[in-house]
PDB file of C-alpha atoms in Angstrom:
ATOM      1  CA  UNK A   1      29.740  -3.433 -32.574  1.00 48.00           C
ATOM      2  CA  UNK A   2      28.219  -4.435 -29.270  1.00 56.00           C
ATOM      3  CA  UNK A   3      25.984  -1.897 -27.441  1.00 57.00           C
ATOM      4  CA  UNK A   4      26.451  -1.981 -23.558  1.00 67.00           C
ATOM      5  CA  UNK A   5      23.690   0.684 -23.227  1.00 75.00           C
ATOM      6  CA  UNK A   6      20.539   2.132 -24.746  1.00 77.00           C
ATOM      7  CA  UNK A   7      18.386   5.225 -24.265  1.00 80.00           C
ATOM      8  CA  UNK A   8      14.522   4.720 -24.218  1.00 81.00           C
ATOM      9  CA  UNK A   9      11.997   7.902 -24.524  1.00 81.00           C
ATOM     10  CA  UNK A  10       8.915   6.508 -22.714  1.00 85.00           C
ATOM     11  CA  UNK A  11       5.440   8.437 -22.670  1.00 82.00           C
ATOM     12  CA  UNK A  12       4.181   8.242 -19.097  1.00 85.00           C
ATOM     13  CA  UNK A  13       0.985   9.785 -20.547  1.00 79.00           C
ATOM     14  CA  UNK A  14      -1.270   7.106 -20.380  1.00 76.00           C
ATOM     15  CA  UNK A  15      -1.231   6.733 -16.895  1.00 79.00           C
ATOM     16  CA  UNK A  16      -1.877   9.808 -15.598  1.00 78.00           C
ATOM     17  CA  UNK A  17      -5.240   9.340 -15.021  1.00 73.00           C
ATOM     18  CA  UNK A  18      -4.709   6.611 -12.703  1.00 74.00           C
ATOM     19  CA  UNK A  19      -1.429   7.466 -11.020  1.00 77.00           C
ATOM     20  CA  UNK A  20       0.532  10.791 -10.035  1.00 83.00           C
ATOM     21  CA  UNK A  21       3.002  10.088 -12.759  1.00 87.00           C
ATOM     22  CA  UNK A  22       6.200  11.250  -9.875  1.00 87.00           C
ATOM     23  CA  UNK A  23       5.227   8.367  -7.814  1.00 85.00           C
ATOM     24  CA  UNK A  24       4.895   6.482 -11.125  1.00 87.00           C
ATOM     25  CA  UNK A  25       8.461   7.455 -11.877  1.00 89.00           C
ATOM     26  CA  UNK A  26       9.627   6.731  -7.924  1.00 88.00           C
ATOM     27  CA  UNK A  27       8.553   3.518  -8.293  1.00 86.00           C
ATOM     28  CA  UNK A  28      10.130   3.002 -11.848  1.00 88.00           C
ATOM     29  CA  UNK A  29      13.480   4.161 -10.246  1.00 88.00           C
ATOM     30  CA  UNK A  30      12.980   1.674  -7.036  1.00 85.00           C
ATOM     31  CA  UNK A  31      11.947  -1.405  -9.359  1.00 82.00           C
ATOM     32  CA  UNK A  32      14.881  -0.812 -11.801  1.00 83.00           C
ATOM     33  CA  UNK A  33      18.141   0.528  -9.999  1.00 85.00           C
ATOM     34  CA  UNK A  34      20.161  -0.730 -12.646  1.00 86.00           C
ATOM     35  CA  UNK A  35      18.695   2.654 -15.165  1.00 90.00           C
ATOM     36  CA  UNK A  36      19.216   6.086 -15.545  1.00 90.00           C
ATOM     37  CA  UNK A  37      16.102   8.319 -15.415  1.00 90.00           C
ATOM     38  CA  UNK A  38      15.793  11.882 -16.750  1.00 88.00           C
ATOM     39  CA  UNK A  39      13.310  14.419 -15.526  1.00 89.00           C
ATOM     40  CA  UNK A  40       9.621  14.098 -16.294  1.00 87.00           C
ATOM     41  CA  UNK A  41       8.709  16.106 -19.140  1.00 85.00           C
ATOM     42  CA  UNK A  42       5.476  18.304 -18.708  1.00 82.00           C
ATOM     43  CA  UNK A  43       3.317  16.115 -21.491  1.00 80.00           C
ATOM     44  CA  UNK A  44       4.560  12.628 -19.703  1.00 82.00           C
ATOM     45  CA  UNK A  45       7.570  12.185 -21.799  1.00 85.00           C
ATOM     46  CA  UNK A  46      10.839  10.858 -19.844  1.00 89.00           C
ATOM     47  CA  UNK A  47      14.373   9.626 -20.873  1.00 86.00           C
ATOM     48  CA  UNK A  48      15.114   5.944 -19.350  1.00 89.00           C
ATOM     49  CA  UNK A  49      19.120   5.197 -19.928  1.00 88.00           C
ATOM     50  CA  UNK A  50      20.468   0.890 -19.021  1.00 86.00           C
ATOM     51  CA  UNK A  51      21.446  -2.044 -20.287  1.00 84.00           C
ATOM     52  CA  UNK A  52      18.440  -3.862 -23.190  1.00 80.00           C
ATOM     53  CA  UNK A  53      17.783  -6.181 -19.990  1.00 81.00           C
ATOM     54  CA  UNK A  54      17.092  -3.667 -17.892  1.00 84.00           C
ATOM     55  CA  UNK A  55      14.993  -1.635 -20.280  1.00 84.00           C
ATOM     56  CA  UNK A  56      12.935  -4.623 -21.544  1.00 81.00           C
ATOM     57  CA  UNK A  57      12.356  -5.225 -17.623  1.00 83.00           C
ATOM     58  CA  UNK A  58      10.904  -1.910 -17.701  1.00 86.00           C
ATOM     59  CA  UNK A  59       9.369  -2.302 -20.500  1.00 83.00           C
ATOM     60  CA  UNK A  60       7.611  -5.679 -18.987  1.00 78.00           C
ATOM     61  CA  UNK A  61       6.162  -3.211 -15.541  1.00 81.00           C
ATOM     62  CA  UNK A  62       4.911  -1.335 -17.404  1.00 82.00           C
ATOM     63  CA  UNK A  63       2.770  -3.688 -19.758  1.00 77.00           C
ATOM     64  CA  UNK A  64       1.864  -4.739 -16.679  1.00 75.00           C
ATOM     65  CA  UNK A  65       0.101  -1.684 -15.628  1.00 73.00           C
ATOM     66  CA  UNK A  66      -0.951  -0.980 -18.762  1.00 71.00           C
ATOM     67  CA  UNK A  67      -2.779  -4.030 -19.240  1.00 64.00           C
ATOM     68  CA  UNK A  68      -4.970  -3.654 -15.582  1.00 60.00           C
ATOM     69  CA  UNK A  69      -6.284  -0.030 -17.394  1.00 59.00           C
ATOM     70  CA  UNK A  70      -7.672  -2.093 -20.413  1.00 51.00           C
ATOM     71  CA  UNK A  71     -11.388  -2.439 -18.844  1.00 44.00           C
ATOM     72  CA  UNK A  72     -13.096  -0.117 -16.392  1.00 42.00           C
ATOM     73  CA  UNK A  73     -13.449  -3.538 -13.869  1.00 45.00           C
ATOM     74  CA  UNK A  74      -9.628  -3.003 -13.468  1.00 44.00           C
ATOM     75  CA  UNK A  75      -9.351   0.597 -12.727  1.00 43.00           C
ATOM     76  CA  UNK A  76      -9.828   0.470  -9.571  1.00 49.00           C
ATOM     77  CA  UNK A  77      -7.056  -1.893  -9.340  1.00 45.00           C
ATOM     78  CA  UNK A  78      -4.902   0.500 -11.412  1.00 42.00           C
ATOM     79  CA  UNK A  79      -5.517   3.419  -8.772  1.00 46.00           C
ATOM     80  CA  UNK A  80      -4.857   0.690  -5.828  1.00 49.00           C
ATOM     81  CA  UNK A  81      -1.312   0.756  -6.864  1.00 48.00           C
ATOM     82  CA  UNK A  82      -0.171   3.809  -6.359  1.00 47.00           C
ATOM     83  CA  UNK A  83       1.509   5.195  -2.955  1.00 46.00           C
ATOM     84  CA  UNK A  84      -1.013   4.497  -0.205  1.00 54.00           C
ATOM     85  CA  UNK A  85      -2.119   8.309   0.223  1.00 45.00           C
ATOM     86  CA  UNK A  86      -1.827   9.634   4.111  1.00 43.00           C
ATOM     87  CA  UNK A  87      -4.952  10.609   5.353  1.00 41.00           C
ATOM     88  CA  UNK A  88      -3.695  10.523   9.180  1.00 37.00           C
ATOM     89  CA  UNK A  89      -5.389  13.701  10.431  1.00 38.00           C
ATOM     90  CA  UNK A  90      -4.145  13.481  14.147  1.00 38.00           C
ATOM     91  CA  UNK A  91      -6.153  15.932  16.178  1.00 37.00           C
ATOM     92  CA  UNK A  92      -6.782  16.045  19.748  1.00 35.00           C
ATOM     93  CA  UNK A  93     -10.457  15.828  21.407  1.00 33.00           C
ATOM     94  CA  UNK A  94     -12.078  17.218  24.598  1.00 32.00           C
ATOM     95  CA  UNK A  95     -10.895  15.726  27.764  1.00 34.00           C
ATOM     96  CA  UNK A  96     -13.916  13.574  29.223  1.00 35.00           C
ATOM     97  CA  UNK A  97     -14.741  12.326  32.678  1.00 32.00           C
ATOM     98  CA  UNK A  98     -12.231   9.144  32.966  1.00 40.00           C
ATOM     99  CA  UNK A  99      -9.039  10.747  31.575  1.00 45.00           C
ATOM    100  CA  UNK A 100      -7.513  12.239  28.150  1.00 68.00           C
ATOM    101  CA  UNK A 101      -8.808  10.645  24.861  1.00 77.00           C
ATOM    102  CA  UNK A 102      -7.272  11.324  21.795  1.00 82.00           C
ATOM    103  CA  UNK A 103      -7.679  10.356  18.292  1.00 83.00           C
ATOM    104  CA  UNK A 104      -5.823   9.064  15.148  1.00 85.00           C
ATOM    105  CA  UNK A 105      -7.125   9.078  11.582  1.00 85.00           C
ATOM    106  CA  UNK A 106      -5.574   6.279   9.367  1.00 85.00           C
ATOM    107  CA  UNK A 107      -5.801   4.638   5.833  1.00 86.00           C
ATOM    108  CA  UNK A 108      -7.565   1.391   6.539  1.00 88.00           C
ATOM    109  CA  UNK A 109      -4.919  -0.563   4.734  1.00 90.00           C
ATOM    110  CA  UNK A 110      -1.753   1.036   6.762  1.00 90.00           C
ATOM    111  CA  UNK A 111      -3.926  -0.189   9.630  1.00 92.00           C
ATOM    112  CA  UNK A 112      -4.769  -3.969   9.052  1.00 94.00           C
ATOM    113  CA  UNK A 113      -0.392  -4.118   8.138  1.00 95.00           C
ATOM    114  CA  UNK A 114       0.188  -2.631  11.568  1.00 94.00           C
ATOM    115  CA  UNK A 115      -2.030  -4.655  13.137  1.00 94.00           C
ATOM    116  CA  UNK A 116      -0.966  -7.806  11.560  1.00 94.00           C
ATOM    117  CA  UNK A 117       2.856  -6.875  11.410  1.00 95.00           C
ATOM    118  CA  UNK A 118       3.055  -4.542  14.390  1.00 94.00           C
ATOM    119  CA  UNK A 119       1.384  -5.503  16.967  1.00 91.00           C
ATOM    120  CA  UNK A 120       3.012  -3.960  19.488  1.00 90.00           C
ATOM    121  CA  UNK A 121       2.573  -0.456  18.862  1.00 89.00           C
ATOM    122  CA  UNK A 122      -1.157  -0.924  19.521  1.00 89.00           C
ATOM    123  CA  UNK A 123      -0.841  -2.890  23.093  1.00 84.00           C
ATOM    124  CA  UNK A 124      -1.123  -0.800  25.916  1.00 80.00           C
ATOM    125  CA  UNK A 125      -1.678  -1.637  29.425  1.00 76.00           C
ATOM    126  CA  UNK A 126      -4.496  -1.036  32.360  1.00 74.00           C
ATOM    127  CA  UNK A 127      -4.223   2.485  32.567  1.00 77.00           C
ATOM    128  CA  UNK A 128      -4.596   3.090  28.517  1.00 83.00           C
ATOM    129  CA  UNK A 129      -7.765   1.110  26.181  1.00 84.00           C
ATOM    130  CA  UNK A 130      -8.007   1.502  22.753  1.00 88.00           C
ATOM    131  CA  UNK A 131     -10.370   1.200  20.384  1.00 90.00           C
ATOM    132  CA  UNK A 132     -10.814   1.536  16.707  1.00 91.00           C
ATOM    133  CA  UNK A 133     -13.841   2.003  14.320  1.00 90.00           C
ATOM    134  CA  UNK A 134     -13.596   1.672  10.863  1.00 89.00           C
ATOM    135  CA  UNK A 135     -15.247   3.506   8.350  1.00 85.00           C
ATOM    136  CA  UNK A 136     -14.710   2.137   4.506  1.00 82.00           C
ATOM    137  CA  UNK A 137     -11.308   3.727   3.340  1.00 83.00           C
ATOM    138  CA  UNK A 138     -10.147   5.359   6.931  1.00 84.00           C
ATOM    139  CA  UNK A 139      -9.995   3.972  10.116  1.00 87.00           C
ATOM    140  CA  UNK A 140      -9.991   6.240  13.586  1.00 88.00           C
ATOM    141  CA  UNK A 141      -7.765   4.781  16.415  1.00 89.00           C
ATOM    142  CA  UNK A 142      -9.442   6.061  20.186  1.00 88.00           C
ATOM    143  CA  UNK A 143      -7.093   5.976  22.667  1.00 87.00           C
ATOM    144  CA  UNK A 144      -7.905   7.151  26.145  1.00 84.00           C
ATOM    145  CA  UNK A 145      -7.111   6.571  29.805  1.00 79.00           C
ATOM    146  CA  UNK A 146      -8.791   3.422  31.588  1.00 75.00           C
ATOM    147  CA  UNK A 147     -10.862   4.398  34.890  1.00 67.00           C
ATOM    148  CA  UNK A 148      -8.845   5.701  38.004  1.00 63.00           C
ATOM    149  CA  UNK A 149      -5.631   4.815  37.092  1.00 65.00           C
ATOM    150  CA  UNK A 150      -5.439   6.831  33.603  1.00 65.00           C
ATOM    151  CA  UNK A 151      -2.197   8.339  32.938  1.00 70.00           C
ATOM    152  CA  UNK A 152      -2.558  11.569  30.381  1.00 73.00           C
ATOM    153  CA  UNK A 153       1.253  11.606  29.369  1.00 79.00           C
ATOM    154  CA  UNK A 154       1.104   7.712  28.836  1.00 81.00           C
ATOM    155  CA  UNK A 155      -2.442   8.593  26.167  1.00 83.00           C
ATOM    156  CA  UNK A 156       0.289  11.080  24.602  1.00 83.00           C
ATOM    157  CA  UNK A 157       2.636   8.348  24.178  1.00 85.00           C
ATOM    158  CA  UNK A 158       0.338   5.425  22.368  1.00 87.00           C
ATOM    159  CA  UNK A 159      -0.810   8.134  20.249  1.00 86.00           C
ATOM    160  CA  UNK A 160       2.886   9.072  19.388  1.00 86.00           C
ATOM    161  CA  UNK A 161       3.761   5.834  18.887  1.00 89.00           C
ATOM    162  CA  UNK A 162       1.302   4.594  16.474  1.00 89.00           C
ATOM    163  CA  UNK A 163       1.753   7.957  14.263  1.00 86.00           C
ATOM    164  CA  UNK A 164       5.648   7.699  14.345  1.00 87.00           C
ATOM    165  CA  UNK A 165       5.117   3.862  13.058  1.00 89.00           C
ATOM    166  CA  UNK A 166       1.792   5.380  10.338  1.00 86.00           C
ATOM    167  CA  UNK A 167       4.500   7.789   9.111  1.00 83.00           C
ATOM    168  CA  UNK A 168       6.869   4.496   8.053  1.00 85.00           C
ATOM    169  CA  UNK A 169       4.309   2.662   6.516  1.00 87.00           C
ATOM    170  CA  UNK A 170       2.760   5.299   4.321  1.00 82.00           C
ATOM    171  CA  UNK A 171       6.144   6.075   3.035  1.00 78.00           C
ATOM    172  CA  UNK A 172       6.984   2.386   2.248  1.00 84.00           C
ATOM    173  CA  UNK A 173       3.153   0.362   1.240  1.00 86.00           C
ATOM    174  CA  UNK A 174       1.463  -0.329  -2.185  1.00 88.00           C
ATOM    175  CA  UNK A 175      -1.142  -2.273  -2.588  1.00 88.00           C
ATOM    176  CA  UNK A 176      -2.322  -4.034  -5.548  1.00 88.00           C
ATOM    177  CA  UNK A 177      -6.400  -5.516  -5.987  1.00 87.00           C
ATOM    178  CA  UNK A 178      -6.380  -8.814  -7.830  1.00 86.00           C
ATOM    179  CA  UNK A 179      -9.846  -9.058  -9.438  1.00 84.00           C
ATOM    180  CA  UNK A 180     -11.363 -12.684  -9.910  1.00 80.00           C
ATOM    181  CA  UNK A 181     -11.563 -13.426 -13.501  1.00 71.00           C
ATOM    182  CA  UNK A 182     -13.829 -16.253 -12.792  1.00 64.00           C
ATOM    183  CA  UNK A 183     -16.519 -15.288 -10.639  1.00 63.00           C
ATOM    184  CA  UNK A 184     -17.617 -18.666  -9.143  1.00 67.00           C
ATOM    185  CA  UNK A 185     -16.874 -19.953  -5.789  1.00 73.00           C
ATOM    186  CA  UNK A 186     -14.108 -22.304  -7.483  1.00 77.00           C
ATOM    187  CA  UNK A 187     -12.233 -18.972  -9.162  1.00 76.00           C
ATOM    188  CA  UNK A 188     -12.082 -17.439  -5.816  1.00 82.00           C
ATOM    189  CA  UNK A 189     -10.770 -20.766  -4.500  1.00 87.00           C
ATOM    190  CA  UNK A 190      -8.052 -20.667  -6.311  1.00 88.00           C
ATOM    191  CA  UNK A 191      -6.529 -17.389  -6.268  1.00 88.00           C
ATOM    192  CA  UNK A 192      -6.830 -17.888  -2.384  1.00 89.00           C
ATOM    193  CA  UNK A 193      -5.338 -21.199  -2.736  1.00 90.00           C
ATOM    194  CA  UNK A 194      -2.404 -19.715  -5.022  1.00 92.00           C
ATOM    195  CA  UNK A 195      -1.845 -16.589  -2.970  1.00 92.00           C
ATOM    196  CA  UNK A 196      -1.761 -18.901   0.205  1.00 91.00           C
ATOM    197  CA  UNK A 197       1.066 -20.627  -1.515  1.00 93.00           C
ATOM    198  CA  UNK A 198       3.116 -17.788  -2.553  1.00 93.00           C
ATOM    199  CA  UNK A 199       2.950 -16.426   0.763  1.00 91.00           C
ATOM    200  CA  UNK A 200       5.735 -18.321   2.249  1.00 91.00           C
ATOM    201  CA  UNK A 201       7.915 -16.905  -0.554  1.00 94.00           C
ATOM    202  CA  UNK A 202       6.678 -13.110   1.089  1.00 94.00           C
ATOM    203  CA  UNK A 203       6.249 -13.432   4.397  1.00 94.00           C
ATOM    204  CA  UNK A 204       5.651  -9.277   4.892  1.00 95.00           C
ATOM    205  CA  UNK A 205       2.868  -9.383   2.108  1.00 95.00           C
ATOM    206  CA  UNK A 206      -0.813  -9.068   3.819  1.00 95.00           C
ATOM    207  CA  UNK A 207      -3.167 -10.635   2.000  1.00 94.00           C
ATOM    208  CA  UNK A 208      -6.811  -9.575   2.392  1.00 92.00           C
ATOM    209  CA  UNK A 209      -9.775 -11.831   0.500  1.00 90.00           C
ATOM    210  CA  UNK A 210     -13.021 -10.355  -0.639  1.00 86.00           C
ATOM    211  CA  UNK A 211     -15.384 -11.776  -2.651  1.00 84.00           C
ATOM    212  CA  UNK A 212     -14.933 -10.034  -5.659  1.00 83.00           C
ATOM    213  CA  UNK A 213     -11.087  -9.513  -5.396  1.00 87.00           C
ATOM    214  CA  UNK A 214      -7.870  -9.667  -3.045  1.00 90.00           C
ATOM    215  CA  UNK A 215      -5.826  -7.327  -1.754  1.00 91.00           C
ATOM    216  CA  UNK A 216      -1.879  -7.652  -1.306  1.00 93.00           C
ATOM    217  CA  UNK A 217      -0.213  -4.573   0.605  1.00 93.00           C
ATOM    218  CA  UNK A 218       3.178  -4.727   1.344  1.00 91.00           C
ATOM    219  CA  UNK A 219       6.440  -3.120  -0.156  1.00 89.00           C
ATOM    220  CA  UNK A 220       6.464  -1.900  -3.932  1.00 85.00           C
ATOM    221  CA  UNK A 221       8.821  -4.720  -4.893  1.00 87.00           C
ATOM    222  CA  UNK A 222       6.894  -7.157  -2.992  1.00 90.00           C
ATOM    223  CA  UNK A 223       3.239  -6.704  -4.289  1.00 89.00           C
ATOM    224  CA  UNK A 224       4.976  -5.960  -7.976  1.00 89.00           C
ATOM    225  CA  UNK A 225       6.864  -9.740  -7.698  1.00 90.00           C
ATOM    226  CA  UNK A 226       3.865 -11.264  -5.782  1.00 93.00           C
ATOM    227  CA  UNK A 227       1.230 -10.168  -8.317  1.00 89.00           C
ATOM    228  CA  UNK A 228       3.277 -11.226 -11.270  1.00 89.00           C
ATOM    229  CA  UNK A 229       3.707 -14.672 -10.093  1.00 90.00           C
ATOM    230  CA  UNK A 230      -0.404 -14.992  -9.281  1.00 88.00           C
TER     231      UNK A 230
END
């Protein structure tokens, strides 16, 4: 007798020190359409239902993550991986002397993607300048009206604009830190070298090299496919 489907009872346990274990199971469900998941038990436990291909899939994520909590170096990689938290705190400031300024709070990562990806939506013209100032995990966008010609409702606008496009990105980016095994100059050179490569193969993956790791941010399938092939 052939099985078509099995039922796996997985203990999310492990994890929850490093993840909220319903945006461990959200991801799960995103990565592996092809399953069935029950609810999330109160001590971690959960019911996965699929195909053996599909569950051994699974089963191969989750090593995955599993393996980057084997040494404190990694755990900050672990944490990395979850959903990109919102920390856009969008509050407005005193008006000053050369028109309205207002400010918005975002993750530093959800900022370099819509810089690099988005461009637009932090152009303005003459009558609008903004600025930015980043401060280790958050960055705080300053937009205000330019000199004479400073249009209030146009401040309201760019502000608007770069919040409605924050709200997409936080709802859609992971990122994932790739630590150097190899801590010479010729380690780093290639995992640059090899992420430069695989680029072209994910072309809305933002790379960011440090000296002690790189970060990929993009969509949850994305950085989980990327990764796996550094």
């Amino acid at each position: 007798q052939v099985f078509s489907t099995v039922t796996s009872l997985l203990s999310l346990a492990v994890f929850k020190d490093q993840w909220v274990l319903e945006d461990l199971v959200q991801e799960m469900q995103e990565q592996n359409t092809a399953l069935s998941f029950g609810p999330l038990e109160p001590n971690g436990f959960i019911s996965v239902q699929g195909s053996f291909p599909a569950i051994t899939a699974l089963r191969d994520f989750l090593l995955l993550k599993a393996n980057s909590l084997s040494n404190e170096g990694k755990r900050e990689k672990s944490r990395s991986h979850q959903r990109l938290k919102r920390r856009a705190e969008q509050r407005r400031v005193p008006t000053v002397h050369d028109g309205e300024r207002q400010e918005v709070v975002l993750d530093t990562d959800v900022y370099h993607y819509m810089k690099h990806f988005f461009p637009r939506t932090l152009q303005v013209n003459d009558r609008v300048s903004i600025s930015s100032i980043t401060d280790g995990d958050t960055t705080t966008i300053r937009i205000e009206g330019a000199g004479s010609r400073s249009d209030p409702g146009q401040v309201v606008r760019v502000r608007e604009k770069i919040e409605t496009q924050s709200v997409k990105l936080y709802s859609t980016l992971r990122k994932e830190r790739i630590c150097f095994e190899e801590r010479s100059s010729r380690g780093k050179e290639w995992y640059e070298r090899t992420c430069h490569l695989l680029k072209a193969s994910f072309p809305q993956v933002l790379i960011i090299p440090y000296d002690s790791h790189i970060d990929v941010i993009g969509s949850s399938s994305d950085v989980f496919e990327f990764t796996k092939k550094v």
